[in-house]
Each structure stands twice: as structure tokens, then as C-alpha cells.
Amino acid sequence: MKEGYDFINAERGKFYRPDAKLNIPVYLDDEVRDFVAEIAEQKHSDLNRVVNDLLRLDMELR
């Protein structure tokens, strides 16, 4: 690294995007992941879809 940096011509917020979509990593416990993976395999689907479907069902129950 340099000793100092010159920010005299810097532009605040140049790369800020208020509409940017961030994907949040979710870490499942091993037993939960295995459970969801088994369902995904039975349905010939992927983990993301199964997790989203399960969460949507939970949302409907509330």
C-alpha cells in the first residue's frame, strides 16, 4: 500500500446503486440440508427451489 492516497478528485457514491439486489448467503445445518436435498432429489428439483417453496408455505400459514 502507498503511504497516502489523493482523493481530491474522488466522487462520493459513484458506484452506489440504491436498487442493487443482494443475495444473502444462508447456511443450513447439516441435518436440514440433507432433508432438503432429499426432497429436491425426489422432486428432480434444486435446493434453492425447495427451500423457497418451504418458506413460502410457512409464510402462507402465518
JSON list of N, CA and C in Angstrom, two decimals:
[
{"chain": "A", "resi": 1, "resn": "MET", "atom": "N", "xyz": [0.83, -1.18, 0.00]},
{"chain": "A", "resi": 1, "resn": "MET", "atom": "CA", "xyz": [0.00, 0.00, 0.00]},
{"chain": "A", "resi": 1, "resn": "MET", "atom": "C", "xyz": [0.87, 1.24, 0.00]},
{"chain": "A", "resi": 2, "resn": "LYS", "atom": "N", "xyz": [0.35, 2.26, -0.58]},
{"chain": "A", "resi": 2, "resn": "LYS", "atom": "CA", "xyz": [1.04, 3.54, -0.57]},
{"chain": "A", "resi": 2, "resn": "LYS", "atom": "C", "xyz": [0.91, 4.18, 0.82]},
{"chain": "A", "resi": 3, "resn": "GLU", "atom": "N", "xyz": [1.79, 5.11, 1.09]},
{"chain": "A", "resi": 3, "resn": "GLU", "atom": "CA", "xyz": [1.72, 5.86, 2.35]},
{"chain": "A", "resi": 3, "resn": "GLU", "atom": "C", "xyz": [0.45, 6.69, 2.43]},
{"chain": "A", "resi": 4, "resn": "GLY", "atom": "N", "xyz": [0.04, 7.25, 1.30]},
{"chain": "A", "resi": 4, "resn": "GLY", "atom": "CA", "xyz": [-1.15, 8.09, 1.29]},
{"chain": "A", "resi": 4, "resn": "GLY", "atom": "C", "xyz": [-1.82, 8.06, -0.07]},
{"chain": "A", "resi": 5, "resn": "TYR", "atom": "N", "xyz": [-3.07, 8.40, -0.12]},
{"chain": "A", "resi": 5, "resn": "TYR", "atom": "CA", "xyz": [-3.83, 8.41, -1.36]},
{"chain": "A", "resi": 5, "resn": "TYR", "atom": "C", "xyz": [-4.47, 9.78, -1.54]},
{"chain": "A", "resi": 6, "resn": "ASP", "atom": "N", "xyz": [-4.54, 10.22, -2.78]},
{"chain": "A", "resi": 6, "resn": "ASP", "atom": "CA", "xyz": [-5.11, 11.53, -3.10]},
{"chain": "A", "resi": 6, "resn": "ASP", "atom": "C", "xyz": [-6.55, 11.35, -3.56]},
{"chain": "A", "resi": 7, "resn": "PHE", "atom": "N", "xyz": [-7.50, 11.78, -2.76]},
{"chain": "A", "resi": 7, "resn": "PHE", "atom": "CA", "xyz": [-8.92, 11.67, -3.10]},
{"chain": "A", "resi": 7, "resn": "PHE", "atom": "C", "xyz": [-9.50, 13.02, -3.52]},
{"chain": "A", "resi": 8, "resn": "ILE", "atom": "N", "xyz": [-8.66, 13.93, -3.96]},
{"chain": "A", "resi": 8, "resn": "ILE", "atom": "CA", "xyz": [-9.11, 15.28, -4.29]},
{"chain": "A", "resi": 8, "resn": "ILE", "atom": "C", "xyz": [-10.15, 15.27, -5.41]},
{"chain": "A", "resi": 9, "resn": "ASN", "atom": "N", "xyz": [-10.04, 14.34, -6.36]},
{"chain": "A", "resi": 9, "resn": "ASN", "atom": "CA", "xyz": [-10.98, 14.27, -7.49]},
{"chain": "A", "resi": 9, "resn": "ASN", "atom": "C", "xyz": [-11.99, 13.14, -7.33]},
{"chain": "A", "resi": 10, "resn": "ALA", "atom": "N", "xyz": [-12.07, 12.58, -6.14]},
{"chain": "A", "resi": 10, "resn": "ALA", "atom": "CA", "xyz": [-12.99, 11.46, -5.90]},
{"chain": "A", "resi": 10, "resn": "ALA", "atom": "C", "xyz": [-14.44, 11.94, -5.95]},
{"chain": "A", "resi": 11, "resn": "GLU", "atom": "N", "xyz": [-15.31, 11.01, -6.32]},
{"chain": "A", "resi": 11, "resn": "GLU", "atom": "CA", "xyz": [-16.74, 11.31, -6.39]},
{"chain": "A", "resi": 11, "resn": "GLU", "atom": "C", "xyz": [-17.47, 10.42, -5.40]},
{"chain": "A", "resi": 12, "resn": "ARG", "atom": "N", "xyz": [-18.11, 11.00, -4.40]},
{"chain": "A", "resi": 12, "resn": "ARG", "atom": "CA", "xyz": [-18.82, 10.23, -3.38]},
{"chain": "A", "resi": 12, "resn": "ARG", "atom": "C", "xyz": [-20.03, 9.53, -4.02]},
{"chain": "A", "resi": 13, "resn": "GLY", "atom": "N", "xyz": [-20.16, 8.24, -3.73]},
{"chain": "A", "resi": 13, "resn": "GLY", "atom": "CA", "xyz": [-21.31, 7.48, -4.19]},
{"chain": "A", "resi": 13, "resn": "GLY", "atom": "C", "xyz": [-21.28, 7.11, -5.66]},
{"chain": "A", "resi": 14, "resn": "LYS", "atom": "N", "xyz": [-20.13, 7.17, -6.29]},
{"chain": "A", "resi": 14, "resn": "LYS", "atom": "CA", "xyz": [-20.02, 6.90, -7.73]},
{"chain": "A", "resi": 14, "resn": "LYS", "atom": "C", "xyz": [-20.57, 5.52, -8.09]},
{"chain": "A", "resi": 15, "resn": "PHE", "atom": "N", "xyz": [-20.34, 4.54, -7.26]},
{"chain": "A", "resi": 15, "resn": "PHE", "atom": "CA", "xyz": [-20.77, 3.17, -7.57]},
{"chain": "A", "resi": 15, "resn": "PHE", "atom": "C", "xyz": [-21.98, 2.73, -6.75]},
{"chain": "A", "resi": 16, "resn": "TYR", "atom": "N", "xyz": [-22.58, 3.64, -5.99]},
{"chain": "A", "resi": 16, "resn": "TYR", "atom": "CA", "xyz": [-23.75, 3.31, -5.18]},
{"chain": "A", "resi": 16, "resn": "TYR", "atom": "C", "xyz": [-24.96, 3.10, -6.07]},
{"chain": "A", "resi": 17, "resn": "ARG", "atom": "N", "xyz": [-25.66, 2.00, -5.87]},
{"chain": "A", "resi": 17, "resn": "ARG", "atom": "CA", "xyz": [-26.87, 1.70, -6.63]},
{"chain": "A", "resi": 17, "resn": "ARG", "atom": "C", "xyz": [-27.98, 1.35, -5.63]},
{"chain": "A", "resi": 18, "resn": "PRO", "atom": "N", "xyz": [-28.94, 2.27, -5.42]},
{"chain": "A", "resi": 18, "resn": "PRO", "atom": "CA", "xyz": [-29.98, 2.02, -4.42]},
{"chain": "A", "resi": 18, "resn": "PRO", "atom": "C", "xyz": [-30.87, 0.83, -4.77]},
{"chain": "A", "resi": 19, "resn": "ASP", "atom": "N", "xyz": [-30.94, 0.47, -6.05]},
{"chain": "A", "resi": 19, "resn": "ASP", "atom": "CA", "xyz": [-31.79, -0.64, -6.46]},
{"chain": "A", "resi": 19, "resn": "ASP", "atom": "C", "xyz": [-31.02, -1.95, -6.62]},
{"chain": "A", "resi": 20, "resn": "ALA", "atom": "N", "xyz": [-29.78, -1.98, -6.16]},
{"chain": "A", "resi": 20, "resn": "ALA", "atom": "CA", "xyz": [-28.97, -3.18, -6.27]},
{"chain": "A", "resi": 20, "resn": "ALA", "atom": "C", "xyz": [-29.58, -4.30, -5.43]},
{"chain": "A", "resi": 21, "resn": "LYS", "atom": "N", "xyz": [-29.63, -5.49, -5.99]},
{"chain": "A", "resi": 21, "resn": "LYS", "atom": "CA", "xyz": [-30.19, -6.65, -5.29]},
{"chain": "A", "resi": 21, "resn": "LYS", "atom": "C", "xyz": [-29.03, -7.48, -4.74]},
{"chain": "A", "resi": 22, "resn": "LEU", "atom": "N", "xyz": [-29.05, -7.72, -3.45]},
{"chain": "A", "resi": 22, "resn": "LEU", "atom": "CA", "xyz": [-28.01, -8.50, -2.81]},
{"chain": "A", "resi": 22, "resn": "LEU", "atom": "C", "xyz": [-28.54, -9.88, -2.47]},
{"chain": "A", "resi": 23, "resn": "ASN", "atom": "N", "xyz": [-27.80, -10.91, -2.85]},
{"chain": "A", "resi": 23, "resn": "ASN", "atom": "CA", "xyz": [-28.16, -12.26, -2.47]},
{"chain": "A", "resi": 23, "resn": "ASN", "atom": "C", "xyz": [-27.50, -12.57, -1.14]},
{"chain": "A", "resi": 24, "resn": "ILE", "atom": "N", "xyz": [-28.31, -12.96, -0.18]},
{"chain": "A", "resi": 24, "resn": "ILE", "atom": "CA", "xyz": [-27.82, -13.21, 1.17]},
{"chain": "A", "resi": 24, "resn": "ILE", "atom": "C", "xyz": [-27.52, -14.71, 1.32]},
{"chain": "A", "resi": 25, "resn": "PRO", "atom": "N", "xyz": [-26.29, -15.05, 1.67]},
{"chain": "A", "resi": 25, "resn": "PRO", "atom": "CA", "xyz": [-25.99, -16.47, 1.87]},
{"chain": "A", "resi": 25, "resn": "PRO", "atom": "C", "xyz": [-26.69, -16.99, 3.12]},
{"chain": "A", "resi": 26, "resn": "VAL", "atom": "N", "xyz": [-27.27, -18.15, 3.02]},
{"chain": "A", "resi": 26, "resn": "VAL", "atom": "CA", "xyz": [-27.94, -18.79, 4.15]},
{"chain": "A", "resi": 26, "resn": "VAL", "atom": "C", "xyz": [-27.25, -20.12, 4.39]},
{"chain": "A", "resi": 27, "resn": "TYR", "atom": "N", "xyz": [-26.83, -20.36, 5.61]},
{"chain": "A", "resi": 27, "resn": "TYR", "atom": "CA", "xyz": [-26.12, -21.58, 5.94]},
{"chain": "A", "resi": 27, "resn": "TYR", "atom": "C", "xyz": [-27.05, -22.51, 6.71]},
{"chain": "A", "resi": 28, "resn": "LEU", "atom": "N", "xyz": [-27.33, -23.67, 6.14]},
{"chain": "A", "resi": 28, "resn": "LEU", "atom": "CA", "xyz": [-28.23, -24.63, 6.75]},
{"chain": "A", "resi": 28, "resn": "LEU", "atom": "C", "xyz": [-27.43, -25.61, 7.62]},
{"chain": "A", "resi": 29, "resn": "ASP", "atom": "N", "xyz": [-28.05, -26.05, 8.70]},
{"chain": "A", "resi": 29, "resn": "ASP", "atom": "CA", "xyz": [-27.46, -27.12, 9.50]},
{"chain": "A", "resi": 29, "resn": "ASP", "atom": "C", "xyz": [-27.40, -28.36, 8.63]},
{"chain": "A", "resi": 30, "resn": "ASP", "atom": "N", "xyz": [-26.46, -29.25, 8.93]},
{"chain": "A", "resi": 30, "resn": "ASP", "atom": "CA", "xyz": [-26.26, -30.45, 8.12]},
{"chain": "A", "resi": 30, "resn": "ASP", "atom": "C", "xyz": [-27.54, -31.27, 7.96]},
{"chain": "A", "resi": 31, "resn": "GLU", "atom": "N", "xyz": [-28.26, -31.48, 9.07]},
{"chain": "A", "resi": 31, "resn": "GLU", "atom": "CA", "xyz": [-29.46, -32.32, 9.00]},
{"chain": "A", "resi": 31, "resn": "GLU", "atom": "C", "xyz": [-30.55, -31.65, 8.17]},
{"chain": "A", "resi": 32, "resn": "VAL", "atom": "N", "xyz": [-30.64, -30.32, 8.24]},
{"chain": "A", "resi": 32, "resn": "VAL", "atom": "CA", "xyz": [-31.64, -29.59, 7.44]},
{"chain": "A", "resi": 32, "resn": "VAL", "atom": "C", "xyz": [-31.26, -29.66, 5.97]},
{"chain": "A", "resi": 33, "resn": "ARG", "atom": "N", "xyz": [-29.97, -29.47, 5.68]},
{"chain": "A", "resi": 33, "resn": "ARG", "atom": "CA", "xyz": [-29.52, -29.54, 4.30]},
{"chain": "A", "resi": 33, "resn": "ARG", "atom": "C", "xyz": [-29.79, -30.93, 3.71]},
{"chain": "A", "resi": 34, "resn": "ASP", "atom": "N", "xyz": [-29.50, -31.97, 4.47]},
{"chain": "A", "resi": 34, "resn": "ASP", "atom": "CA", "xyz": [-29.75, -33.33, 4.00]},
{"chain": "A", "resi": 34, "resn": "ASP", "atom": "C", "xyz": [-31.24, -33.55, 3.74]},
{"chain": "A", "resi": 35, "resn": "PHE", "atom": "N", "xyz": [-32.08, -33.04, 4.63]},
{"chain": "A", "resi": 35, "resn": "PHE", "atom": "CA", "xyz": [-33.53, -33.17, 4.48]},
{"chain": "A", "resi": 35, "resn": "PHE", "atom": "C", "xyz": [-34.00, -32.49, 3.19]},
{"chain": "A", "resi": 36, "resn": "VAL", "atom": "N", "xyz": [-33.54, -31.27, 2.98]},
{"chain": "A", "resi": 36, "resn": "VAL", "atom": "CA", "xyz": [-33.95, -30.51, 1.79]},
{"chain": "A", "resi": 36, "resn": "VAL", "atom": "C", "xyz": [-33.37, -31.15, 0.53]},
{"chain": "A", "resi": 37, "resn": "ALA", "atom": "N", "xyz": [-32.15, -31.63, 0.61]},
{"chain": "A", "resi": 37, "resn": "ALA", "atom": "CA", "xyz": [-31.52, -32.28, -0.55]},
{"chain": "A", "resi": 37, "resn": "ALA", "atom": "C", "xyz": [-32.29, -33.53, -0.95]},
{"chain": "A", "resi": 38, "resn": "GLU", "atom": "N", "xyz": [-32.78, -34.27, 0.03]},
{"chain": "A", "resi": 38, "resn": "GLU", "atom": "CA", "xyz": [-33.57, -35.47, -0.26]},
{"chain": "A", "resi": 38, "resn": "GLU", "atom": "C", "xyz": [-34.87, -35.11, -0.97]},
{"chain": "A", "resi": 39, "resn": "ILE", "atom": "N", "xyz": [-35.53, -34.07, -0.49]},
{"chain": "A", "resi": 39, "resn": "ILE", "atom": "CA", "xyz": [-36.77, -33.62, -1.15]},
{"chain": "A", "resi": 39, "resn": "ILE", "atom": "C", "xyz": [-36.47, -33.16, -2.57]},
{"chain": "A", "resi": 40, "resn": "ALA", "atom": "N", "xyz": [-35.39, -32.40, -2.73]},
{"chain": "A", "resi": 40, "resn": "ALA", "atom": "CA", "xyz": [-35.02, -31.90, -4.06]},
{"chain": "A", "resi": 40, "resn": "ALA", "atom": "C", "xyz": [-34.75, -33.05, -5.02]},
{"chain": "A", "resi": 41, "resn": "GLU", "atom": "N", "xyz": [-34.08, -34.08, -4.52]},
{"chain": "A", "resi": 41, "resn": "GLU", "atom": "CA", "xyz": [-33.79, -35.23, -5.37]},
{"chain": "A", "resi": 41, "resn": "GLU", "atom": "C", "xyz": [-35.08, -35.95, -5.77]},
{"chain": "A", "resi": 42, "resn": "GLN", "atom": "N", "xyz": [-35.99, -36.13, -4.82]},
{"chain": "A", "resi": 42, "resn": "GLN", "atom": "CA", "xyz": [-37.26, -36.80, -5.11]},
{"chain": "A", "resi": 42, "resn": "GLN", "atom": "C", "xyz": [-38.09, -36.03, -6.13]},
{"chain": "A", "resi": 43, "resn": "LYS", "atom": "N", "xyz": [-38.02, -34.70, -6.06]},
{"chain": "A", "resi": 43, "resn": "LYS", "atom": "CA", "xyz": [-38.81, -33.85, -6.96]},
{"chain": "A", "resi": 43, "resn": "LYS", "atom": "C", "xyz": [-38.06, -33.49, -8.24]},
{"chain": "A", "resi": 44, "resn": "HIS", "atom": "N", "xyz": [-36.83, -33.98, -8.37]},
{"chain": "A", "resi": 44, "resn": "HIS", "atom": "CA", "xyz": [-35.98, -33.62, -9.51]},
{"chain": "A", "resi": 44, "resn": "HIS", "atom": "C", "xyz": [-35.87, -32.10, -9.62]},
{"chain": "A", "resi": 45, "resn": "SER", "atom": "N", "xyz": [-35.59, -31.49, -8.50]},
{"chain": "A", "resi": 45, "resn": "SER", "atom": "CA", "xyz": [-35.50, -30.03, -8.40]},
{"chain": "A", "resi": 45, "resn": "SER", "atom": "C", "xyz": [-34.16, -29.66, -7.79]},
{"chain": "A", "resi": 46, "resn": "ASP", "atom": "N", "xyz": [-33.98, -28.39, -7.47]},
{"chain": "A", "resi": 46, "resn": "ASP", "atom": "CA", "xyz": [-32.74, -27.97, -6.83]},
{"chain": "A", "resi": 46, "resn": "ASP", "atom": "C", "xyz": [-33.03, -27.44, -5.42]},
{"chain": "A", "resi": 47, "resn": "LEU", "atom": "N", "xyz": [-31.96, -27.30, -4.64]},
{"chain": "A", "resi": 47, "resn": "LEU", "atom": "CA", "xyz": [-32.10, -26.88, -3.25]},
{"chain": "A", "resi": 47, "resn": "LEU", "atom": "C", "xyz": [-32.78, -25.53, -3.12]},
{"chain": "A", "resi": 48, "resn": "ASN", "atom": "N", "xyz": [-32.40, -24.58, -3.96]},
{"chain": "A", "resi": 48, "resn": "ASN", "atom": "CA", "xyz": [-32.98, -23.24, -3.87]},
{"chain": "A", "resi": 48, "resn": "ASN", "atom": "C", "xyz": [-34.49, -23.28, -4.01]},
{"chain": "A", "resi": 49, "resn": "ARG", "atom": "N", "xyz": [-34.97, -24.00, -4.98]},
{"chain": "A", "resi": 49, "resn": "ARG", "atom": "CA", "xyz": [-36.41, -24.05, -5.23]},
{"chain": "A", "resi": 49, "resn": "ARG", "atom": "C", "xyz": [-37.14, -24.70, -4.05]},
{"chain": "A", "resi": 50, "resn": "VAL", "atom": "N", "xyz": [-36.59, -25.78, -3.53]},
{"chain": "A", "resi": 50, "resn": "VAL", "atom": "CA", "xyz": [-37.24, -26.48, -2.42]},
{"chain": "A", "resi": 50, "resn": "VAL", "atom": "C", "xyz": [-37.27, -25.59, -1.17]},
{"chain": "A", "resi": 51, "resn": "VAL", "atom": "N", "xyz": [-36.16, -24.94, -0.86]},
{"chain": "A", "resi": 51, "resn": "VAL", "atom": "CA", "xyz": [-36.12, -24.06, 0.30]},
{"chain": "A", "resi": 51, "resn": "VAL", "atom": "C", "xyz": [-37.12, -22.92, 0.13]},
{"chain": "A", "resi": 52, "resn": "ASN", "atom": "N", "xyz": [-37.15, -22.30, -1.05]},
{"chain": "A", "resi": 52, "resn": "ASN", "atom": "CA", "xyz": [-38.10, -21.22, -1.30]},
{"chain": "A", "resi": 52, "resn": "ASN", "atom": "C", "xyz": [-39.54, -21.70, -1.17]},
{"chain": "A", "resi": 53, "resn": "ASP", "atom": "N", "xyz": [-39.83, -22.88, -1.70]},
{"chain": "A", "resi": 53, "resn": "ASP", "atom": "CA", "xyz": [-41.19, -23.43, -1.60]},
{"chain": "A", "resi": 53, "resn": "ASP", "atom": "C", "xyz": [-41.59, -23.67, -0.15]},
{"chain": "A", "resi": 54, "resn": "LEU", "atom": "N", "xyz": [-40.67, -24.23, 0.64]},
{"chain": "A", "resi": 54, "resn": "LEU", "atom": "CA", "xyz": [-40.96, -24.48, 2.05]},
{"chain": "A", "resi": 54, "resn": "LEU", "atom": "C", "xyz": [-41.18, -23.18, 2.81]},
{"chain": "A", "resi": 55, "resn": "LEU", "atom": "N", "xyz": [-40.37, -22.19, 2.52]},
{"chain": "A", "resi": 55, "resn": "LEU", "atom": "CA", "xyz": [-40.54, -20.90, 3.19]},
{"chain": "A", "resi": 55, "resn": "LEU", "atom": "C", "xyz": [-41.84, -20.21, 2.78]},
{"chain": "A", "resi": 56, "resn": "ARG", "atom": "N", "xyz": [-42.21, -20.33, 1.51]},
{"chain": "A", "resi": 56, "resn": "ARG", "atom": "CA", "xyz": [-43.48, -19.74, 1.06]},
{"chain": "A", "resi": 56, "resn": "ARG", "atom": "C", "xyz": [-44.67, -20.41, 1.74]},
{"chain": "A", "resi": 57, "resn": "LEU", "atom": "N", "xyz": [-44.59, -21.73, 1.90]},
{"chain": "A", "resi": 57, "resn": "LEU", "atom": "CA", "xyz": [-45.66, -22.43, 2.62]},
{"chain": "A", "resi": 57, "resn": "LEU", "atom": "C", "xyz": [-45.76, -21.92, 4.06]},
{"chain": "A", "resi": 58, "resn": "ASP", "atom": "N", "xyz": [-44.63, -21.73, 4.69]},
{"chain": "A", "resi": 58, "resn": "ASP", "atom": "CA", "xyz": [-44.63, -21.20, 6.05]},
{"chain": "A", "resi": 58, "resn": "ASP", "atom": "C", "xyz": [-45.22, -19.80, 6.09]},
{"chain": "A", "resi": 59, "resn": "MET", "atom": "N", "xyz": [-44.91, -18.98, 5.10]},
{"chain": "A", "resi": 59, "resn": "MET", "atom": "CA", "xyz": [-45.46, -17.62, 5.04]},
{"chain": "A", "resi": 59, "resn": "MET", "atom": "C", "xyz": [-46.98, -17.64, 4.91]},
{"chain": "A", "resi": 60, "resn": "GLU", "atom": "N", "xyz": [-47.50, -18.60, 4.13]},
{"chain": "A", "resi": 60, "resn": "GLU", "atom": "CA", "xyz": [-48.95, -18.70, 3.94]},
{"chain": "A", "resi": 60, "resn": "GLU", "atom": "C", "xyz": [-49.65, -19.11, 5.23]},
{"chain": "A", "resi": 61, "resn": "LEU", "atom": "N", "xyz": [-48.97, -19.89, 6.05]},
{"chain": "A", "resi": 61, "resn": "LEU", "atom": "CA", "xyz": [-49.56, -20.37, 7.30]},
{"chain": "A", "resi": 61, "resn": "LEU", "atom": "C", "xyz": [-49.65, -19.27, 8.36]},
{"chain": "A", "resi": 62, "resn": "ARG", "atom": "N", "xyz": [-48.93, -18.23, 8.18]},
{"chain": "A", "resi": 62, "resn": "ARG", "atom": "CA", "xyz": [-48.89, -17.16, 9.19]},
{"chain": "A", "resi": 62, "resn": "ARG", "atom": "C", "xyz": [-50.01, -16.19, 8.99]}
]
